[in-house]
Amino acid sequence: MKYIFITGGVVSGLGKGIVGSSIAAILKSFGVKVYMKKFDPYLNIDPGTMNPIEHGEVFVTDDGAETDLDLGHYERFIDVNLSKNASISSGKIYEHTLLMERRGQFYGKTVQIVPHITNLIKEEIYTLDADVDVDVVICEIGGTAGDIESQPFIEAIRQVRMEKGIKSVMFIHVALLPFLKITNEYKTKPIQHSFKQLLGLGIQPDIIVTRSETEIEKKLKEKISLFCNINEESVISCPDSESIYFVPQTLYNEKIHEIITSQLEIKITKPNFSWWEKLIKNIKEATNNVKITIVAKYFALKDSYLSVIESLKIAGFATKNNISIEWVDAKKLNIDNYKQELKNSKGILVPGGFGESGIEGKILAAKYARENNIPYLGICLGLQVACVEFARNVLKLSNAASTEVDINTKNPVIDIMNGKDKYNIGGTLRVGGFNTNIKKGTLAYNIYKKNVIRERHRHRYEFNNDYREAFESKGFVFSGIYEEGNLVEIIENPACNFFIASQYHPEFTSRIGKPNPLFKSFVSAVVKYSYK
Ligand code: GLN
């Protein structure tokens, strides 16, 4: 087994995840079997309880882990299902260590960061599911070199290199190369400092990926090479890119794969780049502009909806449409302004969300889509608001609500699932992949063309089956059901051209070149019905 560790330097938010995913995708094209992992220095057990505005989207794996959003990039780029053991936080490591301590499993020893925490980190690095066949594991270390929090991880990877040797372990440092406008030049000093931080912790990077605004000149590479003790070819330029999907090609042109495969002595086959050639062709040929309105509430950080955005883009590439997203703040929509605010919408998407704020605005967005026959895709909360809207305005149950926001409602059309409570919030959602049986003759069946599908979930509330008949009597269709629990998974309204919503999150299963069917058909429906 070979290991590549990716660290970040100077600032966070450089796209280490994209660099790692791109390296993995390049290696995969050469026939190398890759797997990816993310190590996060924060103390939360997982990001499930974190505010999306602070941390971005919570990505969900098929086996039910709530993970960092970088796992979404990994899955989309390399087209594999990652598992619980692909996302590890300090919190998880410390929890495990302290439980062992309470059970007396350290046999009277003083429990310390080194070796106990670092040993557990190494165990996580080495652990792989029994059914995965892998040549190279690419591990991204969250945070920035020099952070207090990430030091145990850096120490652990230093030990991994000691244990496995230079031919099995590689360090790639992704660092900011800032451009100074005043002097009109790039400045390498921050990279030199960040390199020194790592060196002080015993890590000599094998490759430095410079993140800069534009491509860099040879003399800068020479300078970084000299100061950071690496070959000039090992300084890889990765300038800002129009699309994250161009990054594999950039890194390939810089020949990063040659350095990796030669140091790690990895056998490669004749590369197959057809997937990304096709992708780039589709991106370049996507000239038809398609506008999608997302009615959302976690505004301060668009990363809160990362997989939704990427799924729309991927669906756009596959159908040669250039998606532009228009954001509408659900919290600002009210009965007096919603028609005006949504009047230019060509397609409305209501994504997932938690809690009370913005919910009335989302209900109004579903109302607007239904009444004006605008293609609608609801995701999780987007299904729930579509049901509340239908109950209020078609079934005339004016007090219909979800018990998530109104515990005493007389018409709880959305209610908490059996066995769930809303007080113990960490790790208690219905989360991960479950099967949905699809009814023949419905829009959902037409989209998936399958009797049974598997999609990923993350919720605590559900459609209340006491209301099913009343909804059906007015033409509402429950086209997807999780049979074991008799839970509603897909709803649709055949009175509209395209009005569909899922209780699951279709955005977690889009892959490059393989958009999730719901997204693909939504984009096609917007083109068909709104751009006639
Ligand atoms: N808050 C809703 C629930 O818990 C919807 C969750 C979501 O949109 N992911 O059921």
XYZ file of C-alpha atoms and ligand atoms in Angstrom:
542
model
C 0.000 0.000 0.000
C 1.194 3.487 -0.850
C 0.180 6.695 0.883
C 0.046 10.295 -0.289
C -0.497 12.941 2.375
C -1.727 16.366 1.400
C -1.139 19.307 3.712
C -2.113 22.939 3.315
C 0.033 25.997 3.728
C -0.335 29.740 4.406
C -4.150 29.923 4.394
C -7.113 27.573 4.326
C -9.586 27.397 1.484
C -6.986 26.795 -1.229
C -8.738 23.810 -2.700
C -6.560 21.059 -1.224
C -9.542 18.786 -1.665
C -9.712 19.579 -5.373
C -5.957 19.073 -5.762
C -6.184 15.724 -3.944
C -9.222 14.638 -5.959
C -7.510 15.663 -9.188
C -4.362 13.690 -8.343
C -6.555 10.710 -7.509
C -8.442 11.104 -10.788
C -5.189 11.276 -12.796
C -3.800 8.173 -11.095
C -7.093 6.390 -11.667
C -6.823 7.197 -15.377
C -3.479 5.373 -15.359
C -5.132 2.269 -13.967
C -4.092 2.871 -10.342
C -6.687 1.906 -7.718
C -7.175 4.894 -5.427
C -8.993 5.623 -2.190
C -9.252 8.921 -0.342
C -9.510 9.998 3.281
C -9.918 13.280 5.094
C -8.507 14.024 8.553
C -10.024 17.056 10.238
C -8.418 18.704 13.256
C -11.622 19.999 14.908
C -13.009 18.452 18.087
C -16.534 17.775 16.878
C -17.031 14.021 16.521
C -18.299 14.716 13.003
C -19.512 17.880 11.239
C -23.164 16.806 11.586
C -23.921 19.321 14.310
C -21.978 22.218 12.779
C -23.656 25.238 11.289
C -23.341 25.008 7.479
C -22.442 28.684 7.409
C -19.369 27.899 9.454
C -18.334 24.607 7.958
C -20.163 24.243 4.652
C -22.299 21.326 3.633
C -22.367 18.075 5.552
C -21.717 15.336 3.017
C -23.302 11.935 3.647
C -21.755 8.593 2.707
C -23.784 5.571 1.721
C -22.922 3.806 4.982
C -24.360 6.708 6.941
C -21.449 8.925 7.973
C -21.927 12.692 8.214
C -18.685 13.990 6.791
C -16.675 16.899 5.551
C -17.704 18.319 2.172
C -14.375 17.355 0.610
C -15.605 13.776 0.553
C -18.155 14.972 -1.974
C -15.369 16.148 -4.273
C -13.545 12.852 -3.784
C -16.601 10.787 -4.677
C -17.488 12.950 -7.665
C -13.944 12.946 -9.054
C -13.011 9.306 -8.574
C -16.452 7.737 -8.694
C -16.173 5.497 -5.639
C -18.395 5.121 -2.592
C -16.341 6.136 0.417
C -17.214 4.891 3.871
C -17.289 6.002 7.490
C -13.573 5.436 7.851
C -12.815 8.001 5.146
C -13.637 10.974 7.381
C -11.868 11.230 10.722
C -11.863 14.179 13.096
C -9.747 14.844 16.172
C -13.011 14.555 18.109
C -13.490 10.982 16.927
C -9.887 10.077 17.797
C -10.063 11.671 21.259
C -13.455 10.085 21.972
C -12.046 6.681 21.099
C -8.902 7.257 23.202
C -10.823 8.417 26.251
C -13.236 5.490 26.051
C -10.244 3.144 25.948
C -8.762 4.924 28.945
C -11.983 4.457 30.928
C -12.024 0.774 30.053
C -8.473 0.429 31.321
C -7.186 -0.552 27.905
C -3.944 1.373 28.341
C -2.947 -0.901 31.246
C -2.017 1.796 33.720
C 0.014 3.921 31.336
C -0.111 7.716 31.269
C -2.248 8.477 28.181
C -0.508 10.972 25.913
C -0.811 12.643 22.511
C 2.327 10.777 21.473
C 2.089 7.803 21.256
C -1.581 7.101 22.092
C -3.376 9.680 19.960
C -0.853 9.362 17.134
C -1.143 5.557 17.225
C -4.882 5.777 16.789
C -4.460 8.253 13.923
C -2.064 5.827 12.230
C -4.553 3.011 12.767
C -7.191 5.133 10.995
C -4.769 5.835 8.151
C -4.076 2.122 7.721
C -7.686 0.933 8.112
C -9.581 0.145 4.935
C -12.857 -1.681 4.426
C -12.339 -5.341 3.671
C -13.998 -5.072 0.281
C -11.913 -2.243 -1.180
C -9.023 -3.061 -3.456
C -6.546 -0.190 -3.334
C -3.018 0.663 -4.479
C -2.770 4.222 -3.177
C -4.557 5.973 -0.323
C -4.610 9.758 -0.602
C -5.120 11.430 2.772
C -5.871 15.106 3.102
C -4.984 16.731 6.412
C -7.410 19.549 7.159
C -6.271 22.952 8.390
C -2.997 24.712 7.703
C 0.599 23.788 8.545
C 1.440 25.259 11.939
C -2.053 24.995 13.460
C -2.029 23.700 17.021
C -4.931 21.386 16.248
C -3.344 19.602 13.323
C -0.016 18.812 15.009
C -0.922 15.277 16.143
C -1.866 14.451 12.546
C 1.384 15.878 11.204
C 3.301 13.876 13.809
C 1.390 10.731 12.848
C 2.167 11.099 9.146
C 5.818 11.710 9.976
C 5.797 8.360 11.775
C 4.023 6.704 8.824
C 6.876 7.800 6.550
C 9.403 6.428 9.067
C 7.571 3.128 9.209
C 6.839 2.654 5.519
C 9.692 4.483 3.840
C 10.081 7.070 1.125
C 8.993 4.714 -1.667
C 5.655 4.140 -0.001
C 4.841 7.559 1.420
C 4.740 10.951 -0.217
C 4.082 14.413 1.139
C 2.426 17.019 -1.049
C 2.138 20.551 0.298
C -0.473 22.825 -1.271
C 0.306 26.433 -0.443
C -0.715 29.938 -1.377
C 1.602 31.949 -3.597
C 0.286 35.469 -3.156
C 0.569 38.197 -5.766
C 1.564 41.589 -4.455
C -0.088 44.285 -6.546
C 2.088 47.075 -5.182
C 5.276 45.548 -6.503
C 3.570 43.600 -9.276
C 5.124 40.271 -8.374
C 4.500 36.948 -6.725
C 5.945 36.551 -3.243
C 7.398 33.199 -2.233
C 8.124 34.105 1.376
C 4.815 32.761 2.823
C 5.506 29.414 1.133
C 9.038 29.400 2.523
C 7.662 29.975 6.020
C 5.026 27.335 5.674
C 7.645 24.908 4.388
C 9.808 25.688 7.434
C 6.864 24.991 9.737
C 6.550 21.544 8.238
C 10.274 20.922 8.288
C 10.302 21.819 11.974
C 7.761 19.039 12.489
C 9.883 16.551 10.594
C 8.089 16.706 7.254
C 10.049 17.447 4.086
C 7.475 17.853 1.311
C 8.189 15.931 -1.903
C 5.991 18.181 -4.015
C 4.829 21.751 -3.512
C 1.684 22.745 -5.364
C 1.551 26.518 -5.618
C -1.889 28.072 -5.615
C -1.658 31.347 -7.455
C -3.930 33.617 -9.441
C -2.157 32.901 -12.727
C 0.381 30.474 -14.090
C 3.850 31.090 -12.692
C 7.181 31.575 -14.436
C 10.130 29.231 -14.340
C 12.208 31.553 -12.203
C 9.653 31.383 -9.413
C 9.775 27.621 -9.507
C 13.563 27.835 -9.307
C 13.338 30.062 -6.276
C 10.848 27.844 -4.447
C 12.954 24.830 -5.365
C 16.062 26.437 -3.877
C 14.463 27.606 -0.650
C 12.272 24.585 -0.063
C 14.813 21.921 -0.813
C 12.957 20.186 -3.641
C 13.560 19.665 -7.367
C 12.245 22.290 -9.695
C 9.976 19.749 -11.448
C 8.411 19.074 -8.070
C 7.115 22.635 -7.859
C 3.716 22.290 -9.496
C 1.831 25.356 -10.586
C -1.915 25.244 -10.017
C -3.417 28.604 -10.945
C -7.031 29.604 -10.295
C -9.233 27.893 -12.805
C -12.493 28.713 -14.503
C -13.821 25.344 -13.406
C -12.603 22.908 -10.756
C -13.033 20.219 -13.390
C -10.081 21.628 -15.354
C -7.667 21.043 -12.451
C -6.809 17.403 -13.310
C -5.638 18.549 -16.735
C -3.581 21.397 -15.247
C -1.795 19.045 -12.853
C -1.309 16.471 -15.577
C 0.270 19.087 -17.853
C 2.622 19.892 -14.984
C 3.517 16.175 -14.966
C 2.680 15.642 -11.314
C 1.895 11.988 -12.051
C 5.470 11.369 -13.244
C 6.922 12.521 -9.943
C 4.416 10.502 -7.932
C 4.644 7.278 -9.887
C 8.418 7.396 -10.015
C 8.935 8.030 -6.299
C 6.290 5.534 -5.223
C 7.310 3.077 -7.949
C 3.714 2.589 -9.008
C 3.028 0.499 -12.087
C 0.818 2.283 -14.554
C -1.109 1.244 -17.635
C -1.806 3.239 -20.788
C -3.926 6.123 -19.540
C -7.582 6.487 -20.377
C -8.507 10.160 -20.274
C -11.726 9.853 -22.234
C -13.833 10.792 -19.179
C -12.212 14.157 -18.742
C -11.744 14.901 -22.432
C -15.494 14.401 -22.761
C -16.124 16.546 -19.706
C -13.968 19.407 -20.956
C -15.600 19.200 -24.378
C -19.040 19.325 -22.787
C -18.074 22.252 -20.549
C -16.758 24.177 -23.551
C -19.747 23.308 -25.709
C -22.272 24.201 -23.022
C -23.336 27.515 -24.428
C -27.030 27.383 -23.696
C -27.558 29.451 -20.547
C -30.012 27.944 -18.113
C -31.007 29.805 -15.010
C -31.971 27.919 -11.861
C -33.380 29.691 -8.827
C -32.348 28.214 -5.490
C -34.484 29.345 -2.582
C -32.157 28.879 0.342
C -31.183 30.204 3.724
C -27.557 29.434 4.543
C -26.360 32.378 2.543
C -23.123 33.543 4.024
C -21.337 30.509 2.600
C -22.300 29.005 -0.760
C -20.352 25.879 0.264
C -23.404 25.081 2.385
C -24.972 23.830 -0.825
C -21.836 22.511 -2.500
C -23.125 19.146 -3.718
C -26.354 20.736 -4.960
C -24.361 23.276 -6.972
C -21.953 20.665 -8.344
C -24.837 18.311 -9.185
C -26.527 21.075 -11.161
C -23.288 21.851 -12.984
C -22.646 18.164 -13.733
C -26.221 17.809 -15.005
C -25.603 20.923 -17.099
C -22.408 19.487 -18.616
C -24.168 16.237 -19.461
C -26.963 18.078 -21.249
C -24.625 20.774 -22.670
C -26.242 23.553 -20.706
C -24.415 26.235 -18.832
C -26.127 26.546 -15.469
C -26.293 29.889 -13.765
C -27.679 29.940 -10.278
C -29.796 32.723 -8.927
C -30.004 32.750 -5.138
C -33.163 33.864 -3.414
C -33.101 34.304 0.343
C -35.985 32.288 1.767
C -35.942 34.424 4.909
C -36.824 37.499 2.874
C -39.772 36.009 0.989
C -43.228 36.860 2.259
C -46.784 36.777 1.004
C -46.499 40.333 -0.298
C -43.274 40.008 -2.266
C -42.889 36.363 -3.320
C -44.538 36.752 -6.734
C -42.343 39.691 -7.568
C -39.181 38.014 -6.234
C -39.780 34.787 -8.147
C -41.305 36.172 -11.323
C -38.238 35.560 -13.471
C -37.622 32.016 -12.236
C -37.229 29.379 -14.896
C -36.852 26.492 -12.472
C -37.063 26.481 -8.680
C -34.978 24.281 -6.419
C -35.597 24.168 -2.676
C -32.712 22.398 -0.940
C -32.475 20.824 2.515
C -32.419 22.750 5.752
C -33.082 22.607 9.443
C -35.114 24.684 11.861
C -37.711 27.376 11.599
C -36.024 30.250 9.827
C -36.799 30.631 6.139
C -39.370 27.867 6.125
C -42.353 30.106 5.269
C -40.379 31.546 2.339
C -39.663 28.056 1.073
C -43.348 27.147 1.364
C -44.139 30.222 -0.752
C -41.547 29.147 -3.327
C -43.263 25.740 -3.642
C -46.606 27.552 -3.968
C -45.275 29.805 -6.687
C -43.826 26.850 -8.631
C -47.078 24.870 -8.396
C -49.363 27.763 -9.272
C -47.247 28.995 -12.157
C -46.207 25.592 -13.476
C -42.494 26.314 -13.023
C -40.315 23.162 -12.890
C -39.705 22.380 -9.211
C -37.166 20.156 -7.538
C -37.474 19.816 -3.783
C -34.798 18.138 -1.721
C -35.508 16.842 1.779
C -36.904 19.991 3.405
C -37.889 20.910 -0.171
C -40.239 17.889 -0.167
C -41.588 18.754 3.234
C -42.454 22.358 2.311
C -44.127 21.204 -0.927
C -46.379 18.932 1.165
C -47.197 21.660 3.691
C -47.991 24.038 0.835
C -50.324 21.526 -0.854
C -52.058 20.812 2.447
C -52.598 24.490 3.170
C -53.624 25.708 -0.249
C -55.199 22.713 -2.006
C -56.544 20.626 0.867
C -57.426 23.889 2.621
C -55.860 22.835 5.907
C -54.699 26.344 6.595
C -52.853 25.414 9.801
C -50.892 22.533 8.252
C -47.236 22.543 9.273
C -44.239 20.440 10.109
C -43.857 19.662 13.801
C -40.230 20.703 13.386
C -41.474 24.302 13.474
C -44.915 24.042 15.088
C -45.094 21.308 17.687
C -48.787 21.997 18.421
C -50.099 22.191 14.862
C -53.563 20.669 14.353
C -52.426 19.292 11.007
C -48.935 17.813 11.316
C -48.535 16.753 7.680
C -44.807 16.477 8.362
C -43.984 14.834 11.667
C -41.020 13.452 13.552
C -40.136 9.876 12.652
C -40.836 7.088 15.109
C -38.044 6.695 17.597
C -36.424 10.080 16.894
C -36.204 13.000 19.269
C -35.158 16.548 18.609
C -33.052 17.118 21.712
C -30.184 14.710 21.235
C -29.052 16.093 17.913
C -25.594 14.611 17.280
C -25.557 11.469 15.147
C -29.264 10.739 15.585
C -30.726 11.563 12.156
C -31.927 8.959 9.656
C -28.758 9.056 7.655
C -27.194 7.151 4.766
C -28.350 5.003 1.868
C -31.785 3.371 1.873
C -33.803 1.801 -0.911
C -36.792 3.470 -2.500
C -39.395 1.492 -4.411
C -40.691 3.451 -7.346
C -44.240 3.227 -8.650
C -44.579 2.455 -12.328
C -46.239 5.038 -14.522
C -45.007 7.998 -12.483
C -42.619 10.824 -13.335
C -40.113 9.284 -10.907
C -40.245 5.997 -12.796
C -39.820 7.818 -16.057
C -36.736 9.534 -14.622
C -35.022 6.548 -12.980
C -36.453 3.746 -15.157
C -35.966 1.359 -12.235
C -38.200 -0.326 -9.673
C -35.750 0.160 -6.830
C -33.183 2.911 -6.326
C -30.756 3.653 -3.534
C -30.154 7.205 -2.388
C -28.727 8.934 0.673
C -30.706 10.543 3.476
C -30.239 12.967 6.331
C -33.396 13.901 8.173
C -35.509 13.430 11.279
C -38.975 14.417 10.003
C -41.201 12.620 7.495
C -44.460 12.849 5.618
C -47.279 11.838 7.974
C -49.022 8.841 6.376
C -52.357 9.735 8.033
C -52.678 12.340 5.287
C -51.778 10.190 2.306
C -55.307 9.525 1.105
C -56.369 13.141 1.420
C -53.395 14.200 -0.696
C -54.019 11.467 -3.274
C -57.677 12.415 -3.573
C -56.499 15.790 -4.921
C -54.110 14.263 -7.435
C -50.866 14.312 -5.420
C -48.723 11.248 -6.150
C -46.456 9.382 -3.734
C -44.218 7.795 -6.282
C -41.370 6.520 -4.115
C -41.695 4.629 -0.829
C -39.184 3.079 1.551
C -41.150 -0.105 2.026
C -39.597 -1.416 5.230
C -40.578 1.678 7.146
C -43.476 2.757 4.915
C -41.830 6.163 4.550
C -42.592 8.577 1.723
C -39.464 9.114 -0.370
C -40.697 10.841 -3.527
C -43.730 13.039 -4.159
C -44.918 14.577 -7.384
C -47.713 16.710 -8.654
C -48.872 15.551 -12.105
C -50.965 18.690 -12.532
C -47.669 20.478 -13.239
C -45.219 19.874 -16.059
C -42.418 18.940 -13.676
C -42.975 19.068 -9.961
C -41.079 16.491 -7.970
C -39.372 16.271 -4.613
C -37.420 13.657 -2.726
C -36.982 13.026 0.982
C -33.451 11.813 0.179
C -30.574 13.961 -1.086
C -29.965 13.183 -4.754
C -27.019 15.599 -4.779
C -24.807 13.111 -2.939
C -24.660 10.606 -5.777
C -23.800 12.764 -8.805
C -20.464 11.860 -10.340
C -18.487 13.475 -13.142
C -20.172 12.353 -16.349
C -22.946 10.635 -14.368
C -25.372 13.230 -13.063
C -27.991 12.026 -10.613
C -31.143 11.337 -12.718
C -33.290 13.793 -10.733
C -30.889 16.652 -11.441
C -30.477 15.728 -15.062
C -34.216 15.550 -15.672
C -34.800 18.765 -13.718
C -32.321 20.666 -15.907
C -33.860 19.137 -19.040
C -37.345 20.065 -17.819
C -36.287 23.666 -17.208
C -34.940 23.838 -20.766
C -38.025 22.163 -22.191
C -40.710 24.103 -20.370
C -39.162 27.454 -19.519
C -36.984 28.155 -22.555
C -39.427 27.192 -25.286
N -35.207 19.466 8.876
C -35.809 18.429 8.112
C -35.725 17.083 8.815
O -34.981 16.921 9.729
C -35.169 18.352 6.731
C -33.755 17.917 6.791
C -33.003 18.207 5.514
O -33.456 18.986 4.678
N -31.843 17.612 5.361
O -36.428 16.176 8.454
